[in-house]
């Protein structure tokens, strides 16, 4: 089977893990039991070895394929239309059940024919531990068991199965009104038919899951122009939340390439401190205060685990673990031969000065819009602020996690300023004890240094790092974090420099923004990358804020936003980047992109409606 385009997948999940379901009816990525567990189905990273679970029309039937979500849910429908009939595969993972209720932490595939008749072929071929672990298949009366050294999964169904390589297969025909269910989950007892679903039970699980998502989304307060896209982004973020801890993974996949055939392939199944402020802002702005509070508890736990010098890591495991050792899986060919395939992320122990600012900004937002923080948390935050004051003049790897050597990155200095500024604001707002004179002096010193060394008088723009003439889209954050007024001439000039095309030194290409010019080699990596989706939404928000006084920029913000919406996939999902032909690149779906979409939609809608 040829690889599907990245954008040809939908996603389902249960806030513990997710599965990617292709428009061809194949589940090609599924880690179990958690986001960062080894894969069970991984064909998206190796079409021969990776494993898959496909249900599609049998043989050479001529079919059209469509995919949609049950409205306002994460229940996915893949529809096959042929001259003989219309068949559907309804994919979901039950959510909202009590711990003792059947169906928790299972993947359910319900096949039905709604018109005429259709013959299907099902193939379930697991490849445990990223296709490194052998397993044996046990045929059951009501399905099959797959037993690897560290995990046993069972596939339960009323459809007769037969061995198929290291998995099982079946061919069956359904007529109008008939259905069949396939349920895969952990084997916790002797194989029997207890895990089978009757038609009534399958209906009930679908109804419960739909009801859960409707009730959850009903808390959303956004009623603006782009409600459908904001709703879908919110549903994606909920799917990417690890329910036991409240952490949100950057993406549920690893090593989907930022450029086909290139080596920019990373594992994103972890939680970045960098994303924290954007996460809390986006969730609280549209009414999801419970999720913001849960994530805040996760952040607070990390603030209690500082290094001896008061430093944070840039990322952590979803369970809070600190060590994310990176390794390559050389036995896998990679998506469309894009090697290496990596698990773990070696950037976890980099020096990134910006994380102090992102954490403090998130706490400041939560204290303002959520609930007052405790004194005990403040004691730990004070150490982080002191660390930022002690270290801001160092070179670092920057928020983009470069591997080409440390620089004095301007966005890193900017976020150190944010750390000091938010620390001072919190201390004054809550009357917390603090070293105010030192923090104030340091904050002002950072500001003046950025203005002096980060501003390029020839380019009329802020640069990527001191002494460079290259631009960095992260500098678009300056008005968003209140470092500069949106109407400040330097901010307006920086916006206009950024919006020049790349061949003129800018970063904007037909309404899409590159995070920086990869050809300059600052990241130490070979090859190219696509435009960076979050940076495009940052530009929309920066233009929106500037548009309060420069009305032509508000019109430009809306145009870029609307054009960017046209680059989502058929389900409203985004990967990390967009390639030269409009294709999705990078890990998918990307939380960072959907967070920025929500923020941009909220502020743009408010500006267009004349609300402050």
Coordinates of C-alpha atoms in Angstrom, one line a residue:
X1 CA 0.0 0.0 0.0
X2 CA 1.3 3.5 -0.9
X3 CA 1.6 6.0 2.0
X4 CA -1.4 8.2 2.4
X5 CA -0.7 12.0 2.6
X6 CA -0.5 13.1 6.2
X7 CA -3.5 15.3 5.7
X8 CA -5.6 12.2 4.7
X9 CA -6.1 11.1 8.3
X10 CA -8.6 11.7 11.0
X11 CA -7.9 11.2 14.7
X12 CA -9.9 9.5 17.5
X13 CA -9.0 9.0 21.2
X14 CA -9.9 8.7 24.8
X15 CA -7.5 11.2 26.6
X16 CA -5.0 8.4 27.1
X17 CA -4.0 7.7 23.5
X18 CA -5.2 8.3 20.0
X19 CA -5.4 6.5 16.7
X20 CA -4.9 7.9 13.2
X21 CA -7.6 6.6 10.8
X22 CA -7.0 7.1 7.0
X23 CA -9.6 7.9 4.4
X24 CA -8.9 4.3 3.2
X25 CA -10.2 2.9 6.5
X26 CA -6.8 1.9 7.8
X27 CA -5.5 2.7 11.3
X28 CA -1.9 3.3 10.6
X29 CA -0.8 4.8 14.0
X30 CA -1.9 3.6 17.4
X31 CA 0.2 3.6 20.6
X32 CA -1.2 1.7 23.6
X33 CA -2.0 2.3 26.4
X34 CA -0.7 5.9 26.4
X35 CA 0.4 8.5 23.8
X36 CA 4.1 7.8 24.4
X37 CA 3.8 4.0 24.7
X38 CA 5.4 2.0 21.9
X39 CA 3.2 1.7 18.7
X40 CA 1.0 -1.3 18.0
X41 CA 0.0 -0.1 14.5
X42 CA 2.7 2.1 12.9
X43 CA 2.4 1.7 9.1
X44 CA 2.6 5.5 8.8
X45 CA 6.4 5.1 9.6
X46 CA 7.0 1.9 7.6
X47 CA 4.4 0.5 5.1
X48 CA 5.8 -3.0 5.3
X49 CA 6.7 -3.5 8.9
X50 CA 4.7 -1.0 10.9
X51 CA 1.5 -2.8 11.3
X52 CA -2.1 -1.7 10.5
X53 CA -5.8 -2.4 11.2
X54 CA -7.8 -1.8 8.0
X55 CA -11.5 -2.2 7.2
X56 CA -12.4 -1.3 3.6
X57 CA -14.4 -2.6 0.6
X58 CA -13.1 -5.9 -0.6
X59 CA -11.5 -6.6 -3.9
X60 CA -11.5 -4.1 -6.7
X61 CA -14.8 -2.5 -5.9
X62 CA -15.1 1.0 -7.4
X63 CA -15.6 3.3 -4.4
X64 CA -15.5 6.9 -3.5
X65 CA -14.2 7.7 0.0
X66 CA -15.3 10.4 2.4
X67 CA -14.6 11.2 6.0
X68 CA -16.4 13.3 8.6
X69 CA -16.9 13.7 12.3
X70 CA -20.2 13.0 13.9
X71 CA -21.2 16.7 14.5
X72 CA -19.3 18.3 17.4
X73 CA -17.7 15.1 18.5
X74 CA -14.5 13.0 18.1
X75 CA -16.5 10.1 16.7
X76 CA -15.1 9.6 13.1
X77 CA -17.1 8.2 10.1
X78 CA -15.3 6.9 7.0
X79 CA -17.8 6.4 4.2
X80 CA -17.4 4.3 1.1
X81 CA -19.8 4.9 -1.8
X82 CA -20.1 2.3 -4.6
X83 CA -22.6 1.5 -7.4
X84 CA -23.9 -1.4 -5.2
X85 CA -24.3 0.5 -1.9
X86 CA -22.9 2.8 0.8
X87 CA -20.9 1.5 3.7
X88 CA -19.5 3.2 6.8
X89 CA -16.9 2.5 9.4
X90 CA -17.6 4.4 12.6
X91 CA -14.4 4.7 14.7
X92 CA -14.3 5.9 18.3
X93 CA -12.8 5.2 21.7
X94 CA -15.4 5.3 24.4
X95 CA -15.1 8.1 26.9
X96 CA -17.0 9.2 30.0
X97 CA -17.7 5.7 31.3
X98 CA -17.3 4.7 34.9
X99 CA -14.1 2.6 35.6
X100 CA -16.2 -0.6 36.0
X101 CA -18.1 -0.1 32.7
X102 CA -17.2 -2.2 29.7
X103 CA -15.6 -0.3 26.8
X104 CA -13.0 1.8 28.6
X105 CA -9.6 2.1 26.9
X106 CA -10.8 0.2 23.9
X107 CA -10.8 1.0 20.2
X108 CA -14.2 0.2 18.6
X109 CA -14.8 0.0 14.8
X110 CA -18.4 -0.4 13.9
X111 CA -19.1 -1.4 10.2
X112 CA -22.5 -0.8 8.7
X113 CA -24.2 -0.6 5.4
X114 CA -26.8 2.2 5.0
X115 CA -27.8 1.5 1.4
X116 CA -27.6 -1.6 -0.8
X117 CA -24.9 -4.1 0.1
X118 CA -21.1 -4.1 0.3
X119 CA -18.4 -6.7 0.9
X120 CA -15.6 -5.7 3.2
X121 CA -12.1 -7.0 4.0
X122 CA -10.7 -6.6 7.5
X123 CA -7.0 -7.0 8.2
X124 CA -5.6 -6.6 11.7
X125 CA -1.8 -7.0 11.7
X126 CA -0.2 -5.6 14.9
X127 CA 3.6 -4.8 15.1
X128 CA 4.4 -4.4 18.8
X129 CA 7.0 -2.0 20.2
X130 CA 7.6 -0.1 17.0
X131 CA 7.8 -3.4 15.1
X132 CA 10.7 -4.6 17.3
X133 CA 8.9 -7.2 19.4
X134 CA 7.7 -10.5 18.0
X135 CA 4.2 -11.7 19.1
X136 CA 2.2 -14.9 18.6
X137 CA -1.5 -14.9 17.5
X138 CA -4.1 -17.0 19.2
X139 CA -7.3 -17.8 17.4
X140 CA -10.4 -17.5 19.6
X141 CA -14.0 -18.6 19.1
X142 CA -15.0 -14.9 19.2
X143 CA -11.9 -13.2 17.8
X144 CA -8.1 -13.4 18.3
X145 CA -5.4 -12.6 20.8
X146 CA -2.0 -11.0 20.0
X147 CA 0.6 -11.7 22.7
X148 CA 3.9 -9.8 22.9
X149 CA 6.4 -10.0 25.8
X150 CA 5.1 -6.8 27.4
X151 CA 1.5 -6.4 26.1
X152 CA -1.4 -8.7 25.1
X153 CA -4.2 -7.3 23.0
X154 CA -7.5 -9.0 22.0
X155 CA -9.6 -8.4 18.9
X156 CA -13.2 -9.4 19.6
X157 CA -15.8 -9.8 16.9
X158 CA -18.7 -12.0 15.7
X159 CA -17.2 -12.1 12.2
X160 CA -15.2 -15.3 11.7
X161 CA -11.4 -14.7 11.4
X162 CA -8.6 -16.5 9.7
X163 CA -4.8 -16.2 10.2
X164 CA -3.1 -13.6 8.0
X165 CA 0.6 -13.4 8.4
X166 CA 1.3 -12.3 11.9
X167 CA -2.3 -11.1 12.3
X168 CA -5.8 -12.0 11.2
X169 CA -8.1 -11.2 8.3
X170 CA -11.8 -11.6 7.4
X171 CA -14.0 -11.0 4.4
X172 CA -17.7 -10.4 5.0
X173 CA -20.8 -8.9 3.3
X174 CA -23.3 -6.7 4.9
X175 CA -26.7 -5.6 3.6
X176 CA -28.7 -2.5 4.2
X177 CA -29.3 -2.1 7.9
X178 CA -26.8 -4.7 9.0
X179 CA -23.7 -4.0 11.1
X180 CA -20.6 -5.7 12.6
X181 CA -18.3 -4.6 15.4
X182 CA -14.6 -5.0 16.0
X183 CA -13.3 -4.2 19.5
X184 CA -9.6 -4.1 20.3
X185 CA -8.2 -3.7 23.8
X186 CA -6.0 -5.2 26.5
X187 CA -6.5 -8.9 27.3
X188 CA -7.1 -9.0 31.0
X189 CA -8.6 -12.5 31.4
X190 CA -9.0 -15.8 29.7
X191 CA -10.2 -15.5 26.1
X192 CA -14.0 -15.8 25.8
X193 CA -16.9 -14.0 24.3
X194 CA -17.5 -11.7 27.2
X195 CA -16.0 -8.7 25.4
X196 CA -18.3 -9.0 22.4
X197 CA -20.7 -6.2 21.7
X198 CA -24.3 -6.8 20.7
X199 CA -25.8 -4.4 18.3
X200 CA -27.7 -2.7 21.2
X201 CA -24.5 -2.4 23.2
X202 CA -22.6 -0.9 20.3
X203 CA -25.4 1.6 19.8
X204 CA -25.3 2.5 23.5
X205 CA -21.5 3.0 23.5
X206 CA -21.8 5.3 20.4
X207 CA -24.6 7.2 22.1
X208 CA -22.7 7.6 25.3
X209 CA -19.6 8.8 23.6
X210 CA -21.5 11.3 21.4
X211 CA -23.3 12.6 24.5
X212 CA -20.0 13.0 26.3
X213 CA -18.5 15.1 23.6
X214 CA -21.7 17.2 23.2
X215 CA -21.8 17.9 26.9
X216 CA -18.1 18.8 27.0
X217 CA -18.2 21.1 24.0
X218 CA -21.4 22.7 25.4
X219 CA -19.1 24.5 27.9
X220 CA -17.4 26.4 25.1
X221 CA -18.2 30.2 25.3
X222 CA -16.9 31.1 21.8
X223 CA -19.8 32.3 19.5
X224 CA -17.8 34.2 16.9
X225 CA -17.4 34.0 13.2
X226 CA -15.3 30.9 13.0
X227 CA -17.2 28.7 15.5
X228 CA -16.9 25.5 13.6
X229 CA -13.1 25.7 13.3
X230 CA -12.7 26.8 17.0
X231 CA -14.9 23.9 18.1
X232 CA -12.8 21.4 16.1
X233 CA -9.6 22.9 17.5
X234 CA -11.0 22.6 21.0
X235 CA -12.0 19.0 20.4
X236 CA -8.4 18.2 19.1
X237 CA -6.9 19.8 22.2
X238 CA -9.1 17.7 24.5
X239 CA -8.1 14.6 22.6
X240 CA -4.4 15.5 23.1
X241 CA -4.9 15.9 26.9
X242 CA -3.5 13.1 29.1
X243 CA -6.4 12.7 31.5
X244 CA -4.5 11.3 34.5
X245 CA -2.2 14.4 34.7
X246 CA -3.7 17.2 32.6
X247 CA -0.6 17.4 30.4
X248 CA -1.2 18.1 26.7
X249 CA 1.1 16.4 24.2
X250 CA 2.5 18.6 21.4
X251 CA 1.3 16.0 18.9
X252 CA 0.5 12.3 19.2
X253 CA 3.0 11.1 16.5
X254 CA 6.7 10.8 16.1
X255 CA 9.0 11.4 13.1
X256 CA 6.5 12.6 10.6
X257 CA 8.9 14.7 8.5
X258 CA 9.1 18.5 8.2
X259 CA 10.4 17.9 4.7
X260 CA 10.0 14.7 2.6
X261 CA 13.2 12.8 2.5
X262 CA 14.8 15.0 5.1
X263 CA 16.0 14.4 8.6
X264 CA 13.9 16.9 10.5
X265 CA 11.9 14.1 12.2
X266 CA 11.2 14.4 15.9
X267 CA 9.1 12.8 18.6
X268 CA 6.4 15.2 19.8
X269 CA 4.6 13.0 22.3
X270 CA 5.6 15.1 25.2
X271 CA 4.6 18.3 26.9
X272 CA 6.6 21.5 26.3
X273 CA 6.8 24.3 28.9
X274 CA 6.9 26.6 25.8
X275 CA 3.3 25.8 25.0
X276 CA 2.1 26.4 28.5
X277 CA 1.0 30.1 28.2
X278 CA -0.7 29.5 24.9
X279 CA -2.5 26.5 26.3
X280 CA -3.9 28.3 29.3
X281 CA -4.8 31.4 27.4
X282 CA -6.6 29.5 24.6
X283 CA -8.5 27.2 27.0
X284 CA -9.6 29.9 29.4
X285 CA -10.6 32.4 26.7
X286 CA -13.2 29.9 25.3
X287 CA -14.5 28.7 28.7
X288 CA -12.6 25.5 29.4
X289 CA -11.5 26.5 32.9
X290 CA -11.5 22.9 34.2
X291 CA -8.9 21.8 31.6
X292 CA -6.9 25.0 32.3
X293 CA -6.9 24.2 36.0
X294 CA -5.9 20.6 35.4
X295 CA -3.0 21.7 33.2
X296 CA -2.0 24.3 35.8
X297 CA -1.7 21.5 38.4
X298 CA 0.7 19.7 36.1
X299 CA 2.7 22.9 35.6
X300 CA 2.8 23.5 39.4
X301 CA 4.2 20.0 39.9
X302 CA 7.0 20.8 37.5
X303 CA 7.7 24.1 39.4
X304 CA 8.3 21.9 42.5
X305 CA 10.9 19.9 40.6
X306 CA 13.4 22.6 39.7
X307 CA 17.1 21.9 39.3
X308 CA 19.5 22.9 42.1
X309 CA 20.0 26.3 40.4
X310 CA 16.2 26.9 40.0
X311 CA 16.1 25.9 36.4
X312 CA 13.3 24.1 34.5
X313 CA 13.5 21.6 31.7
X314 CA 12.1 22.6 28.4
X315 CA 9.8 19.5 28.1
X316 CA 8.7 16.6 30.3
X317 CA 6.9 13.3 29.8
X318 CA 3.1 13.4 30.1
X319 CA 3.5 11.7 33.5
X320 CA 6.1 14.4 34.6
X321 CA 9.2 12.3 34.0
X322 CA 12.4 14.2 33.3
X323 CA 14.5 11.9 31.1
X324 CA 13.4 11.6 27.5
X325 CA 16.4 9.8 26.0
X326 CA 16.5 10.0 22.2
X327 CA 17.2 7.0 20.0
X328 CA 16.8 6.1 16.4
X329 CA 14.8 3.2 15.0
X330 CA 17.0 2.2 12.1
X331 CA 14.8 -0.8 11.2
X332 CA 12.0 1.5 10.2
X333 CA 12.1 3.2 6.8
X334 CA 10.3 6.3 7.9
X335 CA 7.3 8.0 6.3
X336 CA 8.0 8.0 2.5
X337 CA 11.6 7.0 3.3
X338 CA 12.2 10.1 5.5
X339 CA 14.8 8.8 8.0
X340 CA 15.7 8.7 10.8
X341 CA 12.7 7.6 12.8
X342 CA 13.3 8.9 16.4
X343 CA 11.7 8.1 19.7
X344 CA 12.5 10.3 22.7
X345 CA 13.7 13.8 22.3
X346 CA 17.3 14.8 22.9
X347 CA 16.3 18.5 23.2
X348 CA 15.0 17.9 26.7
X349 CA 18.2 18.9 28.4
X350 CA 19.0 21.9 26.2
X351 CA 19.4 25.4 27.6
X352 CA 16.4 27.4 26.5
X353 CA 16.1 30.7 28.3
X354 CA 12.6 31.4 27.1
X355 CA 10.9 28.7 29.2
X356 CA 11.0 30.8 32.3
X357 CA 8.9 33.5 30.6
X358 CA 6.4 31.1 29.2
X359 CA 5.9 29.5 32.6
X360 CA 5.5 32.8 34.4
X361 CA 3.2 34.1 31.7
X362 CA 1.0 31.1 32.1
X363 CA 0.8 31.4 35.9
X364 CA 0.1 35.1 35.5
X365 CA -2.8 34.4 33.2
X366 CA -4.1 31.7 35.4
X367 CA -3.9 33.9 38.5
X368 CA -5.8 36.6 36.5
X369 CA -8.5 34.6 34.8
X370 CA -8.5 31.4 36.8
X371 CA -7.8 31.2 40.5
X372 CA -5.3 32.9 42.8
X373 CA -2.0 31.0 43.1
X374 CA -0.7 29.8 46.5
X375 CA 2.2 31.2 48.5
X376 CA 3.9 27.8 48.3
X377 CA 3.8 27.9 44.5
X378 CA 5.1 31.5 44.6
X379 CA 8.2 30.4 46.6
X380 CA 9.1 28.1 43.7
X381 CA 8.3 30.7 41.0
X382 CA 10.5 33.1 42.8
X383 CA 13.4 30.8 42.3
X384 CA 12.6 30.6 38.5
X385 CA 12.5 34.4 38.3
X386 CA 15.9 34.6 40.1
X387 CA 17.2 32.0 37.7
X388 CA 16.1 34.1 34.7
X389 CA 17.7 37.2 36.3
X390 CA 21.0 35.3 36.7
X391 CA 21.1 33.7 33.3
X392 CA 19.4 36.0 30.7
X393 CA 22.7 37.2 29.3
X394 CA 23.8 33.7 28.3
X395 CA 23.6 32.2 24.8
X396 CA 21.1 29.4 24.4
X397 CA 19.6 27.0 21.9
X398 CA 16.5 29.1 21.5
X399 CA 12.8 28.3 21.5
X400 CA 13.2 26.4 18.2
X401 CA 15.6 23.9 19.8
X402 CA 18.4 24.5 17.3
X403 CA 21.3 22.0 17.1
X404 CA 23.8 24.3 15.4
X405 CA 25.2 25.9 18.5
X406 CA 24.1 28.5 21.0
X407 CA 23.4 32.1 20.1
X408 CA 22.0 35.3 21.8
X409 CA 18.5 34.6 20.4
X410 CA 16.3 37.6 20.6
X411 CA 13.1 35.7 21.3
X412 CA 14.9 34.1 24.3
X413 CA 15.8 37.5 25.7
X414 CA 12.2 38.6 25.1
X415 CA 10.8 35.8 27.2
X416 CA 13.3 36.4 30.0
X417 CA 11.9 40.0 30.0
X418 CA 8.4 38.3 30.3
X419 CA 9.6 36.3 33.2
X420 CA 10.8 39.4 35.1
X421 CA 7.7 41.4 34.1
X422 CA 5.2 38.8 35.1
X423 CA 7.0 38.1 38.3
X424 CA 6.8 41.8 39.2
X425 CA 3.1 42.0 38.3
X426 CA 2.3 38.9 40.3
X427 CA 4.2 40.1 43.3
X428 CA 2.4 43.5 43.2
X429 CA -1.0 42.1 42.5
X430 CA -0.8 39.6 45.4
X431 CA 1.6 41.5 47.6
X432 CA 4.0 38.6 47.6
X433 CA 7.5 39.1 49.0
X434 CA 10.0 39.6 46.2
X435 CA 13.4 41.1 45.3
X436 CA 11.6 43.9 43.4
X437 CA 14.6 46.3 43.0
X438 CA 16.7 43.6 41.4
X439 CA 14.0 42.3 39.2
X440 CA 13.0 45.7 38.0
X441 CA 16.6 46.7 37.2
X442 CA 17.1 43.4 35.3
X443 CA 13.8 43.7 33.4
X444 CA 14.7 47.2 32.2
X445 CA 18.2 46.1 31.3
X446 CA 16.8 43.3 29.1
X447 CA 14.4 45.7 27.4
X448 CA 17.2 48.1 26.5
X449 CA 19.5 45.4 25.3
X450 CA 16.9 44.0 23.0
X451 CA 16.2 47.5 21.6
X452 CA 19.9 48.1 21.2
X453 CA 21.3 44.8 20.0
X454 CA 18.2 43.0 18.7
X455 CA 17.0 45.8 16.4
X456 CA 18.7 45.9 13.0
X457 CA 18.6 49.5 11.7
X458 CA 19.3 48.4 8.1
X459 CA 16.6 45.8 8.0
X460 CA 14.2 47.9 10.1
X461 CA 13.3 44.8 12.0
X462 CA 14.2 42.6 15.0
X463 CA 16.6 39.9 14.1
X464 CA 16.9 36.2 15.0
X465 CA 20.0 36.7 17.2
X466 CA 22.4 39.5 18.0
X467 CA 24.6 40.4 15.1
X468 CA 22.4 38.6 12.6
X469 CA 20.4 40.1 9.8
X470 CA 18.0 37.2 9.6
X471 CA 14.4 37.4 10.9
X472 CA 12.6 35.1 13.3
X473 CA 8.8 34.8 13.4
X474 CA 8.9 34.4 17.2
X475 CA 9.6 38.1 17.3
X476 CA 5.9 38.5 16.3
X477 CA 5.2 37.7 19.9
X478 CA 6.4 41.1 21.1
X479 CA 3.0 42.9 21.0
X480 CA 1.3 39.7 22.1
X481 CA 3.3 39.6 25.4
X482 CA 3.0 43.4 25.8
X483 CA 6.7 44.0 25.3
X484 CA 5.8 46.6 22.6
X485 CA 2.7 48.5 21.9
X486 CA 1.0 47.2 18.7
X487 CA 1.2 50.8 17.5
X488 CA 4.9 51.2 18.2
X489 CA 6.8 52.2 15.0
X490 CA 9.3 49.4 15.6
X491 CA 6.6 46.8 15.9
X492 CA 4.9 48.1 12.7
X493 CA 8.2 48.0 10.8
X494 CA 9.0 44.5 12.1
X495 CA 5.6 43.4 10.9
X496 CA 6.1 44.8 7.4
X497 CA 9.6 43.3 7.2
X498 CA 8.3 39.9 8.2
X499 CA 5.6 40.1 5.6
X500 CA 8.1 40.4 2.8
X501 CA 8.6 37.3 0.7
X502 CA 11.5 35.1 1.5
X503 CA 13.5 36.1 -1.6
X504 CA 13.4 39.7 -0.2
X505 CA 14.5 38.6 3.3
X506 CA 11.1 38.2 4.8
X507 CA 9.2 35.2 6.0
X508 CA 5.7 35.4 4.4
X509 CA 4.9 33.3 1.3
X510 CA 1.3 33.6 0.1
X511 CA -0.2 34.1 3.5
X512 CA 2.0 31.4 5.2
X513 CA 4.8 32.2 7.5
X514 CA 8.2 30.5 7.9
X515 CA 9.6 30.5 11.4
X516 CA 13.0 31.5 10.0
X517 CA 15.1 31.0 6.9
X518 CA 16.5 27.4 7.3
X519 CA 19.0 28.1 4.5
X520 CA 21.0 30.2 6.9
X521 CA 22.0 27.1 8.8
X522 CA 21.4 28.4 12.3
X523 CA 19.6 25.2 13.4
X524 CA 22.5 22.9 12.4
X525 CA 20.3 20.7 10.2
X526 CA 20.4 20.0 6.5
X527 CA 17.4 20.3 4.2
X528 CA 14.4 22.5 4.1
X529 CA 11.1 22.8 6.0
X530 CA 7.6 24.0 5.3
X531 CA 5.9 27.1 6.5
X532 CA 5.1 27.0 10.3
X533 CA 1.4 27.0 11.0
X534 CA 1.6 28.6 14.5
X535 CA 3.7 31.4 13.1
X536 CA 1.0 32.2 10.6
X537 CA -1.5 32.5 13.4
X538 CA 0.9 34.6 15.4
X539 CA 1.1 37.0 12.4
X540 CA -2.7 37.1 12.3
X541 CA -2.9 38.1 16.0
X542 CA -0.1 40.6 15.7
X543 CA -1.8 42.2 12.7
X544 CA -5.1 42.2 14.6
X545 CA -3.6 44.1 17.5
X546 CA -1.9 46.6 15.2
X547 CA -5.1 46.9 13.2
X548 CA -6.7 49.0 16.0
X549 CA -4.8 52.0 14.7
X550 CA -3.7 50.7 11.3
X551 CA -7.0 49.6 9.8
X552 CA -5.4 48.2 6.6
X553 CA -3.6 45.7 8.8
X554 CA -6.8 44.4 10.3
X555 CA -8.1 43.7 6.8
X556 CA -4.8 41.9 6.1
X557 CA -5.2 39.8 9.3
X558 CA -8.6 38.6 8.3
X559 CA -7.5 37.7 4.8
X560 CA -4.5 35.7 6.0
X561 CA -6.6 34.0 8.6
X562 CA -9.3 33.0 6.1
X563 CA -6.7 31.7 3.6
X564 CA -5.0 29.7 6.4
X565 CA -8.3 28.0 7.2
X566 CA -8.3 26.8 3.7
X567 CA -5.1 24.8 4.4
X568 CA -6.7 22.6 7.0
X569 CA -7.5 19.0 6.0
X570 CA -11.0 17.8 5.2
X571 CA -11.7 17.5 8.9
X572 CA -10.4 20.8 10.0
X573 CA -7.1 19.4 11.3
X574 CA -3.6 20.8 11.0
X575 CA -0.1 19.3 11.1
X576 CA 2.9 21.4 12.2
X577 CA 3.8 22.8 8.8
X578 CA 2.5 23.2 5.3
X579 CA 4.7 22.2 2.3
X580 CA 5.2 23.9 -1.1
X581 CA 2.2 22.1 -2.6
X582 CA -0.1 22.8 0.3
X583 CA 0.5 19.4 1.8
X584 CA 0.7 18.8 5.6
X585 CA 4.2 18.2 7.0
X586 CA 5.4 17.3 10.4
X587 CA 3.6 15.6 13.3
X588 CA -0.1 15.5 13.2
X589 CA -2.4 16.8 14.5
X590 CA -0.4 19.6 16.2
X591 CA -1.7 21.1 19.4
X592 CA 0.4 24.2 19.0
X593 CA -1.3 25.0 15.7
X594 CA -4.8 24.6 17.1
X595 CA -4.0 26.6 20.2
X596 CA -2.8 29.5 18.1
X597 CA -5.9 29.2 15.8
X598 CA -8.2 29.6 18.8
X599 CA -6.3 32.6 20.1
X600 CA -6.2 34.3 16.7
X601 CA -9.9 33.6 16.1
X602 CA -10.9 35.0 19.4
X603 CA -9.0 38.2 19.1
X604 CA -9.7 38.8 15.4
X605 CA -13.4 38.2 15.9
X606 CA -13.4 40.7 18.8
X607 CA -11.5 43.3 16.8
X608 CA -13.8 43.0 13.8
X609 CA -16.8 43.3 16.1
X610 CA -15.4 46.5 17.6
X611 CA -14.9 45.0 21.1
X612 CA -11.8 45.8 23.2

